[in-house]
CSV table of C-alpha atoms in Angstrom, one decimal:
chain,number,residue,atom,x,y,z
H,98,MET,CA,-19.7,0.8,53.1
H,99,ILE,CA,-17.2,-0.7,51.5
H,100,ASP,CA,-15.1,2.1,48.8
H,101,LYS,CA,-15.1,0.3,45.7
H,102,LYS,CA,-12.6,1.9,43.4
H,103,ILE,CA,-13.3,1.4,39.4
H,104,SER,CA,-10.5,0.8,37.5
H,105,ARG,CA,-9.7,2.0,34.1
H,106,LYS,CA,-7.3,1.0,32.0
H,107,GLU,CA,-4.3,3.4,30.9
H,108,PRO,CA,-5.0,4.7,27.4
H,109,ARG,CA,-2.4,3.8,24.8
H,110,ILE,CA,-2.4,3.3,21.1
H,111,THR,CA,-0.4,1.2,18.4
H,112,LEU,CA,-0.3,1.9,15.0
H,113,VAL,CA,-0.1,-1.9,13.1
H,114,GLY,CA,0.8,-2.6,9.7
H,115,ALA,CA,-1.5,-5.1,8.1
H,116,GLY,CA,1.0,-6.1,5.4
H,117,PRO,CA,-0.1,-6.4,1.5
H,118,GLY,CA,-3.6,-7.9,1.9
H,119,ASP,CA,-3.0,-12.1,3.1
H,120,PRO,CA,-3.7,-12.2,6.6
H,121,GLU,CA,-0.8,-14.4,7.3
H,122,LEU,CA,1.7,-11.7,6.0
H,123,ILE,CA,1.0,-9.4,9.2
H,124,THR,CA,4.0,-9.8,11.4
H,125,MET,CA,3.8,-11.6,14.8
H,126,LYS,CA,4.0,-8.4,16.8
H,127,GLY,CA,1.1,-7.0,14.8
H,128,ALA,CA,-1.1,-10.2,15.7
H,129,ASN,CA,0.0,-9.9,19.5
H,130,ALA,CA,-1.1,-6.3,19.4
H,131,LEU,CA,-4.7,-7.3,18.1
H,132,LYS,CA,-4.6,-10.0,20.4
H,133,ASN,CA,-4.8,-7.2,23.2
H,134,ALA,CA,-6.2,-4.9,21.6
H,135,ASP,CA,-9.8,-3.2,23.4
H,136,VAL,CA,-10.4,-1.5,20.0
H,137,ILE,CA,-9.1,-2.1,16.6
H,138,LEU,CA,-9.9,0.9,14.0
H,139,TYR,CA,-9.3,-0.6,10.5
H,140,ASP,CA,-9.0,0.6,6.7
H,141,ALA,CA,-10.4,-0.3,3.9
H,142,LEU,CA,-7.3,-2.4,2.5
H,143,VAL,CA,-6.6,-4.2,5.6
H,144,ASN,CA,-8.3,-7.8,4.2
H,145,GLU,CA,-11.0,-8.4,7.2
H,146,GLY,CA,-9.3,-11.9,7.7
H,147,VAL,CA,-6.4,-10.2,9.9
H,148,LEU,CA,-9.4,-9.6,12.5
H,149,ASP,CA,-9.1,-13.2,13.6
H,150,TYR,CA,-6.0,-12.6,15.4
H,151,ALA,CA,-7.9,-9.8,17.8
H,152,GLY,CA,-9.3,-11.2,21.0
H,153,PRO,CA,-12.9,-12.2,21.6
H,154,ASN,CA,-13.9,-8.8,23.3
H,155,ALA,CA,-12.2,-6.6,21.2
H,156,ILE,CA,-14.6,-3.8,19.4
H,157,LYS,CA,-13.9,-3.6,15.9
H,158,VAL,CA,-14.3,-0.5,14.4
H,159,TYR,CA,-14.1,0.0,10.4
H,160,VAL,CA,-12.8,3.4,9.4
H,161,GLY,CA,-11.9,2.6,5.5
H,162,LYS,CA,-12.0,5.5,3.1
H,163,ARG,CA,-12.7,4.5,-0.5
H,164,SER,CA,-14.2,6.3,-3.3
H,165,GLY,CA,-18.1,5.7,-4.1
H,166,GLU,CA,-18.9,4.9,-0.3
H,167,HIS,CA,-19.1,6.9,3.0
H,168,SER,CA,-15.8,7.0,4.8
H,169,TYR,CA,-14.4,8.9,7.5
H,170,GLY,CA,-11.8,11.7,7.2
H,171,GLN,CA,-8.5,12.1,8.7
H,172,ASP,CA,-9.9,14.4,11.5
H,173,ALA,CA,-12.5,12.2,12.4
H,174,ILE,CA,-10.4,9.2,12.4
H,175,ASN,CA,-7.8,11.2,14.8
H,176,LYS,CA,-10.6,11.7,17.3
H,177,LEU,CA,-12.0,8.4,17.2
H,178,MET,CA,-8.4,7.0,18.0
H,179,ILE,CA,-8.1,9.1,21.2
H,180,ASP,CA,-11.7,8.6,22.2
H,181,TYR,CA,-11.6,5.0,22.2
H,182,ALA,CA,-8.2,5.6,24.0
H,183,LEU,CA,-9.7,7.1,26.8
H,184,ASN,CA,-12.8,5.2,27.6
H,185,TYR,CA,-11.2,2.0,26.5
H,186,GLY,CA,-7.7,1.5,26.9
H,187,HIS,CA,-5.5,0.1,23.9
H,188,VAL,CA,-6.3,1.3,20.7
H,189,VAL,CA,-4.6,-0.5,17.1
H,190,ARG,CA,-4.8,1.7,14.4
H,191,LEU,CA,-4.6,-0.9,11.8
H,192,LYS,CA,-3.3,-0.1,8.5
H,193,GLY,CA,-2.8,-2.0,5.1
H,194,GLY,CA,1.2,-2.1,4.1
H,195,ASP,CA,3.0,-0.2,6.5
H,196,PRO,CA,1.8,2.8,8.6
H,197,PHE,CA,4.4,5.3,6.9
H,198,VAL,CA,4.2,4.4,3.6
H,199,PHE,CA,1.5,7.0,2.6
H,200,GLY,CA,-0.3,5.8,5.8
H,201,ARG,CA,-0.3,9.1,7.3
H,202,GLY,CA,0.4,7.3,10.7
H,203,TYR,CA,3.2,10.0,11.5
H,204,GLU,CA,-0.3,12.2,11.7
H,205,GLU,CA,-2.0,9.5,13.7
H,206,LEU,CA,1.4,9.3,16.0
H,207,ASP,CA,1.7,13.0,16.3
H,208,PHE,CA,-2.2,13.8,17.2
H,209,ALA,CA,-1.9,10.9,19.9
H,210,ALA,CA,1.4,12.9,21.2
H,211,GLY,CA,-1.1,16.3,21.4
H,212,TYR,CA,-3.1,14.1,24.2
H,213,SER,CA,0.1,12.8,26.1
H,214,ILE,CA,-1.1,9.1,25.1
H,215,PRO,CA,1.7,7.0,24.8
H,216,ALA,CA,1.9,5.5,21.2
H,217,THR,CA,4.0,3.2,19.5
H,218,VAL,CA,4.6,1.5,15.9
H,219,ILE,CA,5.0,-1.8,14.6
H,220,PRO,CA,5.9,-1.5,10.9
H,221,GLY,CA,4.1,-3.5,8.0
H,222,LEU,CA,5.3,-5.5,4.8
H,223,SER,CA,4.7,-2.5,2.5
H,224,SER,CA,2.9,-3.6,-0.9
H,225,SER,CA,5.5,-1.4,-2.7
H,226,ILE,CA,8.2,-4.3,-2.4
H,227,SER,CA,6.2,-7.2,-1.0
H,228,VAL,CA,3.3,-7.4,-4.0
H,229,PRO,CA,6.0,-7.0,-6.7
H,230,GLY,CA,8.1,-9.7,-4.5
H,231,LEU,CA,5.4,-12.5,-4.4
H,232,GLN,CA,5.2,-12.1,-8.1
H,233,GLN,CA,9.0,-13.0,-8.3
H,234,ILE,CA,9.8,-9.2,-9.4
H,235,PRO,CA,12.7,-7.9,-7.4
H,236,VAL,CA,12.6,-3.9,-7.0
H,237,THR,CA,16.6,-3.9,-7.6
H,238,HIS,CA,18.9,-6.6,-9.2
H,239,ARG,CA,22.5,-6.5,-10.3
H,240,GLY,CA,23.1,-5.3,-13.6
H,241,LEU,CA,19.5,-4.1,-13.8
H,242,SER,CA,18.9,-1.7,-11.0
H,243,GLU,CA,20.6,-0.3,-8.4
H,244,SER,CA,17.8,1.1,-6.7
H,245,PHE,CA,13.9,1.9,-6.4
H,246,TRP,CA,11.5,5.1,-6.2
H,247,VAL,CA,8.3,4.5,-4.7
H,248,VAL,CA,5.9,7.3,-5.5
H,249,THR,CA,2.1,8.0,-5.0
H,250,GLY,CA,0.3,8.5,-8.2
H,251,THR,CA,-1.9,10.7,-7.0
H,252,THR,CA,-1.5,13.1,-4.8
H,253,ALA,CA,-4.2,14.9,-2.6
H,254,SER,CA,-5.2,17.4,-4.5
H,255,GLY,CA,-5.6,14.7,-7.5
H,256,LYS,CA,-3.1,15.5,-9.6
H,257,ILE,CA,0.0,13.5,-10.3
H,258,SER,CA,3.1,13.9,-8.2
H,259,ASN,CA,6.0,16.4,-9.3
H,260,ASP,CA,8.2,13.0,-8.0
H,261,LEU,CA,7.1,10.9,-10.8
H,262,TYR,CA,8.5,13.5,-13.7
H,263,GLU,CA,12.0,13.1,-11.8
H,264,ALA,CA,11.2,9.1,-11.4
H,265,ALA,CA,10.8,8.8,-15.2
H,266,ARG,CA,13.9,10.1,-15.6
H,267,SER,CA,16.0,8.1,-13.3
H,268,LYS,CA,17.6,4.2,-14.1
H,269,ALA,CA,15.9,3.4,-11.1
H,270,THR,CA,13.0,0.9,-10.8
H,271,VAL,CA,10.0,3.3,-10.1
H,272,VAL,CA,6.8,1.7,-7.7
H,273,VAL,CA,4.0,3.3,-8.2
H,274,LEU,CA,0.9,3.1,-5.4
H,275,MET,CA,-2.7,4.4,-6.2
H,276,GLY,CA,-1.7,5.2,-10.0
H,277,LEU,CA,-4.1,3.3,-11.6
H,278,GLY,CA,-6.5,5.7,-12.3
H,279,LYS,CA,-3.7,8.2,-13.7
H,280,LEU,CA,-1.8,5.2,-16.0
H,281,ARG,CA,-2.4,7.2,-19.4
H,282,GLU,CA,-0.9,10.1,-17.9
H,283,ILE,CA,2.0,8.3,-16.2
H,284,VAL,CA,2.5,6.1,-19.4
H,285,LYS,CA,3.0,9.6,-21.3
H,286,LEU,CA,5.6,10.7,-19.0
H,287,PHE,CA,8.0,7.8,-19.5
H,288,GLN,CA,7.3,8.0,-23.4
H,289,ASN,CA,8.3,11.3,-23.5
H,290,GLU,CA,11.7,10.3,-21.8
H,291,GLY,CA,12.0,7.9,-24.4
H,292,LYS,CA,11.1,4.7,-22.6
H,293,GLY,CA,8.4,3.2,-24.6
H,294,LEU,CA,9.6,-0.2,-24.6
H,295,LEU,CA,10.4,-0.1,-20.9
H,296,PRO,CA,8.6,-3.3,-19.3
H,297,VAL,CA,6.1,-2.4,-16.6
H,298,ALA,CA,3.7,-4.6,-14.5
H,299,ALA,CA,0.5,-4.0,-12.9
H,300,ILE,CA,-0.8,-6.0,-10.0
H,301,GLN,CA,-4.2,-5.8,-9.0
H,302,SER,CA,-5.0,-7.1,-4.4
H,303,GLY,CA,-1.7,-8.2,-4.9
H,304,SER,CA,-1.4,-11.5,-2.1
H,305,THR,CA,-4.9,-12.2,-2.2
H,306,GLU,CA,-7.3,-14.2,-4.0
H,307,ASN,CA,-8.1,-11.5,-6.1
H,308,GLU,CA,-4.6,-10.7,-7.4
H,309,LYS,CA,-4.2,-10.2,-10.9
H,310,LEU,CA,-1.2,-9.1,-13.4
H,311,ALA,CA,-1.0,-7.6,-16.5
H,312,VAL,CA,2.5,-7.3,-17.8
H,313,GLY,CA,4.1,-5.3,-20.8
H,314,VAL,CA,6.0,-2.1,-21.8
H,315,VAL,CA,5.3,1.5,-21.4
H,316,ASP,CA,3.5,1.4,-24.9
H,317,THR,CA,1.2,-1.4,-24.6
H,318,ILE,CA,0.7,-1.4,-21.0
H,319,VAL,CA,-3.1,0.7,-21.2
H,320,GLU,CA,-4.3,-1.8,-23.2
H,321,VAL,CA,-2.8,-4.9,-21.6
H,322,VAL,CA,-4.6,-3.3,-18.3
H,323,GLU,CA,-8.0,-3.1,-20.0
H,324,GLU,CA,-7.8,-6.7,-21.6
H,325,LYS,CA,-6.6,-7.9,-18.3
H,326,GLY,CA,-9.7,-6.2,-16.3
H,327,ILE,CA,-6.5,-4.9,-13.9
H,328,GLU,CA,-8.9,-2.6,-11.4
H,329,ALA,CA,-8.1,-0.8,-8.3
H,330,PRO,CA,-6.6,-1.5,-5.5
H,331,ALA,CA,-3.7,-2.0,-7.9
H,332,LEU,CA,0.3,-0.8,-8.1
H,333,LEU,CA,2.2,-0.2,-10.8
H,334,VAL,CA,5.9,-1.4,-11.5
H,335,PHE,CA,8.3,0.5,-14.3
H,336,GLY,CA,11.6,-1.1,-14.9
H,337,GLN,CA,14.1,-3.4,-16.2
H,338,VAL,CA,13.7,-5.5,-13.4
H,339,VAL,CA,9.9,-6.5,-14.9
H,340,SER,CA,11.9,-8.3,-17.6
H,341,LEU,CA,12.4,-10.8,-15.1
H,342,HIS,CA,9.1,-12.3,-14.4
H,343,PRO,CA,8.5,-15.3,-17.1
H,344,SER,CA,5.5,-13.7,-18.8
H,345,PHE,CA,7.8,-11.2,-20.3
H,346,GLN,CA,10.0,-13.4,-22.2
H,347,PRO,CA,7.3,-13.8,-24.8
H,348,ILE,CA,7.3,-9.9,-25.2
H,349,ARG,CA,11.2,-9.8,-25.5
H,350,ASP,CA,11.1,-12.5,-28.0
H,351,PHE,CA,8.1,-10.3,-30.3
H,352,TYR,CA,10.5,-7.1,-29.8
H,353,GLU,CA,13.7,-8.8,-30.7
H,354,ALA,CA,12.2,-10.5,-33.9
H,355,LEU,CA,10.5,-6.7,-35.1
H,356,LYS,CA,14.3,-5.6,-34.7
H,357,GLU,CA,16.0,-8.1,-37.0
H,358,GLU,CA,13.0,-7.2,-39.1
H,359,LEU,CA,13.9,-3.5,-39.6
């Protein structure tokens, strides 16, 4: 009798950032990881076009988390990641943007370490920088902004992040992720700091075919967002850098003319 040994692949996990949405904005290293993956666990904010980089035999599992639909909790995702790694080999955990920017990437990394499964990270383009950049809005610019904040609009408890209160007081550019649903409350924070005329941009589905842009000032941005039909997923940019966008020029002209009249 010939003893045939069953070969099993060594379990390993790669956290990959898919970028802001456009499939071409994933890194080459991230695309190569997908090509070599046995299993891909991907989130709701990942453009499914990114999955075209996967090998023909890869198992693709949607584990997205969105309101209003069935979704996996983080504990369930962690367990799936381990189970697939132990049974199939190389698992790519594919996350929108960058895994470590509000992506809970370190939690998954730490969970894998608890099972002694090797895990590596391939960073992705964070929407906080790349989406404004694609609209030619820099998060920093000499003479306008020397730094920038990246803040979540809504915490796990459903409240506004305390950091937003501090961010509203600063002179830095403030990029708010997952904050569209709290826009009125966030606007109030800036108004309380006397920043009603601070330029603001709201960008929906940045880098994708569904991208929309609304530009205004703190005092008007709620109405402009409603008029433009901006919906989640969207990010907000508060700061003088927004004034560099071409569509802000008529707004600047309006307020300058208003000052002259007064």
